[in-house]
Amino acid sequence: MRIQKTLIYLSLITLFSGCGDSEEKRTVFIQFDRDIPFSAIQLMETDVVSRKSKPIEGFGIDSVRHGITVVLDQPTMPDLMVYNYMNIPLYLAPGWQMAIVGSCADVSQVTFEGDGAEVNQALLEVSALKEQHSKPYPWELQPPQFLERWERYEEGYKDILENLNEKDTRILNHLWNSQRGLERLQYVMSHYGISGERSIPEVFQDYDQFDFDPELLRLGLSSYTHLAVSQLDAVIYPPLWENSSSAAEKAESWARLPSVAADHIRAMDGDDTFKEYLLAAHISKFLNLEGISAPIQSALDTFRTYYPKSNYLDGLEEKHAKLMSLEKGNPLPELLTVTSENDTVPIASFYGKVLYIDMWATWCKPCIEEFPNSVKLRQDYAQEDVDFLYLSVDTRDRRWQNYLTENPQLQGIHLRSLDIRDAYDRWQNAGIPRYLLLDK
């Protein structure tokens, strides 16, 4: 297969205006090879509350120069994705002009030129170094192996830092410290648990230490955002519900957790900006997990009371409003889908009878594992007026088609969403598998 080469130029266009705020804005222009369609290029950022990856705000297309634009008010750390398999971490700042030269098939061949070349080259090298040490997965390692791998990783990291200036070193240290902290936290949670069932060795005793820095959130560093939100699962939630003895008590305790944890976060000592962020992340998490309930509504009311001008509030209100639109009695939002015969159809064309919807993907192991239960359920309701609709969120049509051909026992209506992000957003889907039941 021929390796496709691309040349991507990032140049800066300064926006001049009489207003002070506008003068600070800068539009970054990214030009790339004309063989690459606009649909292949994505500039992604991580939502600091939900942790979801999304297209960066201010994103636009310049068809004349065959490039994309993004307006920046401050430095940011997005990911440049090409063809869904080349992921380049970037550090962008207003005023920069640089070029990215490399292969779409091999990120190790990517090089940077111009402003920010050194720090972006180093970021890419750190990501490549981390990828080299990613297998086997951390949770498959015993503690000595886990620690030894991080020692090797650190040696390579120090080599990368040798030729960087103080500012660039600080940027890389943000990435390094957040990646290290996140992986240690996840390792301890998976290997030892967080309920005291296994004693944690002294070398890992600092696993839950975390320094909150609003500047790093604003920078958009995804590993730091994940580390910040992980404090909920590692530190906040366990003592509030895992001490319950029976399964029934745990279930009841979990149901109360949204409001109990909200009160606990508010009562914590420390920086109020961290409590504001943690409470917003907590509410977002449970809106995704459980939808709307009395305890979650109570937690949201608490946030509205204490942080009426919070930058996080609009996002929470939007999420709440979308979930309210999915409450019982409301029509399910429309999606554009394609059939296994490659016909484009609106999903609403299948409404009108009781409809059981199974959202899945060929890469989702839990989805596949549940299919035998779905087949049995269809058999149990064979005499009822119920249609079974399997909505795939696969991005690869051939893979989806092949799975259906190889599994003819999965009978029913088979559709694939044409816009995966739209499907997740309109139906407020936090993950798959997901099951919905629609009446007539």
Coordinates of C-alpha atoms in Angstrom, one line a residue:
M1 CA 0.0 0.0 0.0
R2 CA 1.4 3.4 -0.9
I3 CA 2.1 5.7 2.0
Q4 CA 0.3 9.0 1.5
K5 CA 2.4 12.0 2.4
T6 CA 0.8 15.2 3.6
L7 CA 2.1 18.7 4.2
I8 CA 0.1 20.6 6.7
Y9 CA 0.8 24.3 7.2
L10 CA -0.3 26.2 10.3
S11 CA -0.2 29.9 9.7
L12 CA -1.6 32.7 11.7
I13 CA -4.0 35.4 10.6
T14 CA -4.3 38.2 13.1
L15 CA -7.8 39.7 13.4
F16 CA -7.7 43.5 13.7
S17 CA -10.5 45.4 15.3
G18 CA -11.1 48.5 17.4
C19 CA -12.3 46.5 20.3
G20 CA -9.8 45.3 22.9
D21 CA -11.2 41.8 23.3
S22 CA -11.2 41.2 19.5
E23 CA -7.5 42.3 19.2
E24 CA -6.6 39.4 21.4
K25 CA -8.2 36.8 19.2
R26 CA -6.1 34.9 16.7
T27 CA -7.3 32.6 13.9
V28 CA -5.0 29.6 13.3
F29 CA -5.2 28.4 9.7
I30 CA -4.2 24.8 9.0
Q31 CA -3.6 23.9 5.4
F32 CA -3.2 20.3 4.2
D33 CA -2.7 18.3 1.1
R34 CA -5.6 18.5 -1.4
D35 CA -5.7 14.7 -1.6
I36 CA -7.1 14.7 1.9
P37 CA -10.9 15.6 2.1
F38 CA -12.1 17.9 4.7
S39 CA -14.0 15.0 6.3
A40 CA -10.7 13.4 7.2
I41 CA -9.4 16.2 9.3
Q42 CA -10.6 16.8 12.9
L43 CA -9.3 19.1 15.6
M44 CA -10.6 17.7 18.9
E45 CA -10.7 19.0 22.5
T46 CA -11.9 17.3 25.7
D47 CA -14.8 18.7 27.6
V48 CA -13.5 19.4 31.1
V49 CA -16.7 18.3 32.8
S50 CA -18.0 15.3 30.8
R51 CA -14.5 14.2 29.6
K52 CA -16.0 13.6 26.2
S53 CA -14.0 14.4 23.1
K54 CA -15.6 17.0 20.8
P55 CA -14.7 19.2 17.9
I56 CA -12.9 22.3 19.1
E57 CA -15.0 25.5 19.3
G58 CA -14.4 28.1 16.7
F59 CA -13.6 25.4 14.1
G60 CA -14.1 26.4 10.4
I61 CA -13.2 25.4 6.8
D62 CA -11.3 27.5 4.3
S63 CA -12.1 25.9 1.0
V64 CA -10.2 28.4 -1.0
R65 CA -6.9 27.5 0.6
H66 CA -8.0 24.0 1.3
G67 CA -7.6 24.2 5.1
I68 CA -9.3 24.5 8.4
T69 CA -9.4 27.4 10.8
V70 CA -9.8 27.8 14.6
V71 CA -10.1 30.9 16.7
L72 CA -8.1 30.9 19.9
D73 CA -8.2 33.4 22.8
Q74 CA -5.6 31.5 24.8
P75 CA -3.1 28.6 24.4
T76 CA -4.8 25.2 24.1
M77 CA -3.8 21.5 23.7
P78 CA -6.1 19.8 21.1
D79 CA -5.6 16.6 19.2
L80 CA -5.3 16.8 15.4
M81 CA -6.8 13.6 13.9
V82 CA -6.3 12.6 10.3
Y83 CA -8.3 9.7 8.8
N84 CA -9.2 8.6 12.4
Y85 CA -5.8 6.8 12.8
M86 CA -3.2 9.5 12.9
N87 CA -3.6 11.4 16.3
I88 CA -1.2 14.3 16.7
P89 CA -1.2 16.1 20.1
L90 CA -0.7 19.8 19.6
Y91 CA 0.1 22.8 21.7
L92 CA -1.2 25.9 19.9
A93 CA -0.9 29.5 21.0
P94 CA -2.1 32.8 19.4
G95 CA 0.5 34.2 17.1
W96 CA 2.2 31.0 16.0
Q97 CA 3.0 29.9 12.5
M98 CA 4.2 26.4 12.0
A99 CA 4.2 23.5 9.6
I100 CA 3.6 19.8 10.2
V101 CA 5.2 17.5 7.7
G102 CA 4.7 13.8 7.8
S103 CA 3.0 10.6 6.8
C104 CA -0.7 9.9 7.4
A105 CA 0.2 6.2 7.9
D106 CA 3.0 6.7 10.5
V107 CA 3.1 9.4 13.1
S108 CA 6.8 8.6 13.8
Q109 CA 7.5 10.3 10.5
V110 CA 5.8 13.5 11.5
T111 CA 8.0 16.6 12.0
F112 CA 7.3 20.2 12.9
E113 CA 8.7 23.4 11.6
G114 CA 8.3 27.1 12.6
D115 CA 6.9 28.5 15.9
G116 CA 6.3 25.9 18.6
A117 CA 8.2 23.2 16.6
E118 CA 10.3 22.1 19.5
V119 CA 7.5 21.7 22.1
N120 CA 5.1 20.0 19.6
Q121 CA 7.9 17.6 18.4
A122 CA 8.5 16.8 22.1
L123 CA 4.8 16.2 22.7
L124 CA 4.7 13.8 19.8
E125 CA 7.8 12.0 21.0
V126 CA 6.3 11.6 24.5
S127 CA 3.1 10.2 23.0
A128 CA 5.1 7.8 20.9
L129 CA 7.2 6.8 23.9
K130 CA 4.0 6.1 25.9
E131 CA 2.6 4.0 23.1
Q132 CA 5.8 1.9 23.1
H133 CA 5.2 1.0 26.7
S134 CA 1.4 0.6 26.5
K135 CA 1.4 -3.3 26.1
P136 CA 0.6 -5.3 28.0
Y137 CA -2.1 -3.2 29.6
P138 CA -1.2 -1.8 33.0
W139 CA -3.8 -3.9 34.8
E140 CA -2.2 -7.0 33.4
L141 CA 1.1 -6.2 35.2
Q142 CA 2.2 -7.1 38.7
P143 CA 3.4 -4.1 40.8
P144 CA 7.1 -4.6 40.2
Q145 CA 6.5 -4.9 36.4
F146 CA 4.3 -1.8 36.5
L147 CA 6.9 0.3 38.4
E148 CA 9.8 -1.0 36.2
R149 CA 8.0 0.0 33.0
W150 CA 7.4 3.5 34.4
E151 CA 11.1 3.8 35.2
R152 CA 12.0 3.0 31.6
Y153 CA 9.4 5.5 30.5
E154 CA 10.9 8.1 32.7
E155 CA 14.4 7.5 31.3
G156 CA 13.2 8.1 27.8
Y157 CA 11.2 11.2 28.9
K158 CA 14.3 12.8 30.5
D159 CA 16.1 12.3 27.1
I160 CA 13.3 14.2 25.4
L161 CA 13.6 17.1 27.8
E162 CA 17.3 17.7 27.3
N163 CA 17.1 20.3 24.5
L164 CA 13.9 22.1 25.6
N165 CA 13.7 25.6 27.1
E166 CA 12.1 26.2 30.5
K167 CA 8.7 27.1 29.2
D168 CA 8.5 24.0 26.9
T169 CA 9.7 21.8 29.7
R170 CA 6.9 23.1 31.9
I171 CA 4.3 22.2 29.2
L172 CA 5.7 18.7 28.9
N173 CA 5.8 18.3 32.6
H174 CA 2.1 19.0 32.7
L175 CA 1.5 16.1 30.3
W176 CA 4.0 13.8 32.1
N177 CA 2.6 14.4 35.6
S178 CA -1.0 14.0 34.6
Q179 CA -0.4 10.8 32.6
R180 CA 1.7 9.3 35.4
G181 CA -0.9 10.3 38.1
L182 CA -3.8 9.0 36.0
E183 CA -2.2 5.6 35.3
R184 CA -1.1 5.1 38.9
L185 CA -4.6 5.9 40.1
Q186 CA -6.3 3.6 37.6
Y187 CA -3.8 0.9 38.4
V188 CA -4.4 1.0 42.1
M189 CA -8.2 1.1 41.6
S190 CA -8.1 -2.0 39.3
H191 CA -5.4 -4.0 41.1
Y192 CA -6.1 -3.3 44.7
G193 CA -9.6 -1.9 44.8
I194 CA -10.6 1.2 46.8
S195 CA -12.6 -0.4 49.6
G196 CA -9.8 -1.8 51.7
E197 CA -10.2 -5.3 50.4
R198 CA -6.5 -5.4 49.6
S199 CA -3.9 -3.4 51.4
I200 CA -2.1 -0.9 49.1
P201 CA 1.7 -1.0 49.2
E202 CA 3.6 2.0 50.5
V203 CA 5.0 2.8 47.0
F204 CA 1.4 3.5 45.9
Q205 CA 0.2 5.4 49.0
D206 CA 0.3 8.7 47.1
Y207 CA -2.1 7.4 44.4
D208 CA -4.9 9.7 45.4
Q209 CA -2.8 12.9 45.8
F210 CA -4.0 15.6 43.4
D211 CA -3.2 19.3 42.9
F212 CA -6.1 21.1 41.3
D213 CA -5.0 23.7 38.8
P214 CA -7.8 25.7 36.9
E215 CA -5.2 26.8 34.3
L216 CA -4.6 23.2 33.2
L217 CA -8.3 22.7 32.8
R218 CA -8.5 25.8 30.6
L219 CA -5.5 24.4 28.6
G220 CA -7.6 21.4 27.7
L221 CA -5.0 18.7 28.6
S222 CA -7.2 15.6 28.4
S223 CA -5.1 13.4 30.8
Y224 CA -5.3 16.1 33.4
T225 CA -9.1 16.4 33.0
H226 CA -9.4 12.6 33.3
L227 CA -7.3 12.7 36.4
A228 CA -9.4 15.5 38.0
V229 CA -12.7 13.7 37.3
S230 CA -11.3 10.4 38.5
Q231 CA -11.1 11.9 42.0
L232 CA -14.8 11.2 42.2
D233 CA -14.5 7.4 41.8
A234 CA -11.3 7.2 43.8
V235 CA -11.8 9.5 46.7
I236 CA -15.4 10.9 46.9
Y237 CA -17.7 8.0 46.2
P238 CA -16.3 5.0 48.0
P239 CA -16.8 6.0 51.7
L240 CA -20.3 7.3 50.9
W241 CA -21.8 4.1 49.6
E242 CA -19.4 1.1 49.7
N243 CA -19.7 0.5 53.4
S244 CA -23.2 -0.8 53.0
S245 CA -23.4 -4.5 53.8
S246 CA -26.1 -6.1 51.6
A247 CA -26.7 -5.7 47.9
A248 CA -30.1 -4.1 48.6
E249 CA -28.5 -1.5 50.9
K250 CA -25.8 -0.8 48.4
A251 CA -28.4 -0.2 45.7
E252 CA -30.3 2.2 48.0
S253 CA -27.1 3.9 48.9
W254 CA -26.2 4.3 45.3
A255 CA -29.6 5.8 44.5
R256 CA -29.0 8.5 47.1
L257 CA -25.4 9.1 46.1
P258 CA -26.0 12.0 43.7
S259 CA -27.4 14.3 46.5
V260 CA -25.3 12.8 49.3
A261 CA -22.1 13.3 47.3
A262 CA -23.1 16.9 46.3
D263 CA -23.5 17.8 50.0
H264 CA -20.2 16.1 50.8
I265 CA -18.3 18.0 48.1
R266 CA -19.8 21.3 49.3
A267 CA -18.7 20.6 52.9
M268 CA -15.1 19.7 51.9
D269 CA -12.2 21.9 53.0
G270 CA -10.1 23.5 50.3
D271 CA -10.3 25.7 47.2
D272 CA -13.9 26.6 46.3
T273 CA -13.0 26.6 42.6
F274 CA -12.1 22.9 42.9
K275 CA -15.4 22.2 44.7
E276 CA -17.2 24.0 42.0
Y277 CA -15.5 21.9 39.3
L278 CA -15.9 18.6 41.2
L279 CA -19.6 19.2 41.8
A280 CA -20.2 20.0 38.1
A281 CA -18.3 16.9 37.1
H282 CA -20.3 14.8 39.6
I283 CA -23.6 16.0 38.3
S284 CA -22.6 15.5 34.7
K285 CA -21.5 12.0 35.5
F286 CA -24.8 11.0 37.1
L287 CA -26.8 12.7 34.4
N288 CA -25.0 10.4 31.9
L289 CA -25.3 7.3 34.1
E290 CA -28.8 7.6 35.5
G291 CA -30.6 10.3 33.7
I292 CA -32.9 12.5 35.7
S293 CA -34.0 11.5 39.2
A294 CA -34.9 13.3 42.4
P295 CA -31.4 13.0 44.0
I296 CA -29.8 14.2 40.7
Q297 CA -32.3 17.1 40.5
S298 CA -31.4 17.9 44.1
A299 CA -27.7 18.0 43.3
L300 CA -28.3 20.3 40.3
D301 CA -30.4 22.6 42.4
T302 CA -27.5 22.7 44.9
F303 CA -25.1 23.7 42.1
R304 CA -27.5 26.4 40.9
T305 CA -27.8 27.8 44.4
Y306 CA -24.0 28.0 45.1
Y307 CA -22.7 28.7 41.6
P308 CA -25.3 30.7 39.7
K309 CA -22.6 32.3 37.5
S310 CA -20.5 29.2 37.0
N311 CA -19.0 28.6 33.5
Y312 CA -20.1 25.0 33.9
L313 CA -23.7 25.8 34.5
D314 CA -24.8 26.3 30.8
G315 CA -23.5 22.8 29.9
L316 CA -25.3 21.2 32.8
E317 CA -28.5 23.0 32.0
E318 CA -28.2 22.0 28.3
K319 CA -27.7 18.3 29.3
H320 CA -30.6 18.5 31.7
A321 CA -32.9 20.0 29.1
K322 CA -32.0 17.3 26.5
L323 CA -32.7 14.6 29.0
M324 CA -36.0 16.2 29.9
S325 CA -36.9 16.0 26.2
L326 CA -36.4 12.2 26.4
E327 CA -38.7 11.7 29.4
K328 CA -41.7 9.4 29.1
G329 CA -44.4 10.8 26.8
N330 CA -42.0 12.7 24.5
P331 CA -41.1 11.7 20.9
L332 CA -37.7 10.2 20.4
P333 CA -35.4 12.7 18.4
E334 CA -34.9 11.8 14.8
L335 CA -31.8 10.2 13.4
L336 CA -30.7 9.6 9.9
T337 CA -29.6 6.0 9.3
V338 CA -28.7 3.5 6.6
T339 CA -30.0 0.0 6.1
S340 CA -28.0 -3.1 5.4
E341 CA -29.0 -2.6 1.7
N342 CA -27.4 0.9 1.9
D343 CA -30.7 2.7 1.7
T344 CA -30.8 6.0 3.7
V345 CA -33.9 6.2 5.9
P346 CA -35.0 8.3 8.9
I347 CA -35.4 6.1 12.0
A348 CA -38.8 7.7 12.6
S349 CA -40.1 5.7 9.6
F350 CA -40.1 2.6 11.9
Y351 CA -42.2 4.3 14.6
G352 CA -45.9 3.4 15.0
K353 CA -45.7 0.2 17.0
V354 CA -43.9 -1.0 20.1
L355 CA -40.2 -0.7 19.3
Y356 CA -37.3 -2.3 21.2
I357 CA -34.0 -0.5 20.2
D358 CA -30.6 -2.0 20.9
M359 CA -27.7 0.4 20.3
W360 CA -24.5 -1.5 19.7
A361 CA -21.3 -1.8 17.7
T362 CA -19.1 -4.6 16.4
W363 CA -16.2 -3.4 18.5
C364 CA -18.3 -3.4 21.7
K365 CA -17.7 -6.7 23.6
P366 CA -20.5 -6.2 26.2
C367 CA -22.9 -5.5 23.3
I368 CA -22.0 -8.8 21.6
E369 CA -22.2 -10.7 24.8
E370 CA -25.8 -9.6 25.4
F371 CA -27.0 -10.6 22.0
P372 CA -28.1 -14.2 23.1
N373 CA -30.4 -12.5 25.6
S374 CA -31.7 -10.3 22.9
V375 CA -32.4 -13.3 20.6
K376 CA -34.3 -15.0 23.5
L377 CA -36.2 -11.9 24.3
R378 CA -37.4 -11.6 20.6
Q379 CA -38.5 -15.3 20.8
D380 CA -40.4 -14.7 24.0
Y381 CA -42.3 -11.8 22.3
A382 CA -42.7 -13.4 18.9
Q383 CA -46.5 -13.3 19.2
E384 CA -46.6 -9.7 20.4
D385 CA -46.7 -6.5 18.3
V386 CA -43.1 -5.6 19.0
D387 CA -40.3 -4.8 16.5
F388 CA -36.7 -5.3 17.4
L389 CA -34.4 -2.7 16.0
Y390 CA -30.6 -3.0 16.2
L391 CA -28.9 0.4 15.7
S392 CA -25.2 0.2 15.1
V393 CA -22.8 3.1 15.8
D394 CA -20.0 1.5 13.8
T395 CA -18.1 3.9 11.6
R396 CA -17.0 1.1 9.2
D397 CA -19.8 -0.1 7.1
R398 CA -18.1 -3.2 5.8
R399 CA -17.3 -4.5 9.3
W400 CA -21.0 -4.0 10.3
Q401 CA -22.2 -5.7 7.1
N402 CA -19.8 -8.7 7.7
Y403 CA -21.0 -9.2 11.2
L404 CA -24.7 -9.3 10.1
T405 CA -23.8 -11.8 7.4
E406 CA -21.9 -14.0 9.9
N407 CA -24.7 -13.9 12.5
P408 CA -28.0 -14.5 10.8
Q409 CA -29.6 -15.4 14.1
L410 CA -29.7 -11.7 15.0
Q411 CA -33.0 -11.1 13.2
G412 CA -34.8 -7.8 13.2
I413 CA -34.4 -4.4 11.7
H414 CA -30.8 -3.5 11.2
L415 CA -29.7 0.2 10.8
R416 CA -26.4 2.0 11.1
S417 CA -26.3 5.7 12.2
L418 CA -24.8 8.0 9.6
D419 CA -23.6 10.5 12.3
I420 CA -22.3 8.8 15.4
R421 CA -21.8 12.0 17.4
D422 CA -25.3 13.1 16.5
A423 CA -26.7 9.8 17.7
Y424 CA -25.0 10.1 21.0
D425 CA -25.9 13.7 21.5
R426 CA -29.6 13.5 20.4
W427 CA -30.3 10.4 22.5
Q428 CA -28.0 11.5 25.3
N429 CA -26.1 8.3 25.2
A430 CA -23.2 7.9 27.6
G431 CA -22.1 4.6 26.1
I432 CA -23.2 1.3 24.7
P433 CA -24.9 -1.1 24.9
R434 CA -28.0 1.0 25.4
Y435 CA -31.6 -0.3 25.3
L436 CA -34.7 1.8 24.7
L437 CA -38.4 0.8 24.6
L438 CA -40.8 3.0 22.5
D439 CA -44.5 2.7 22.7
K440 CA -46.9 3.4 19.8

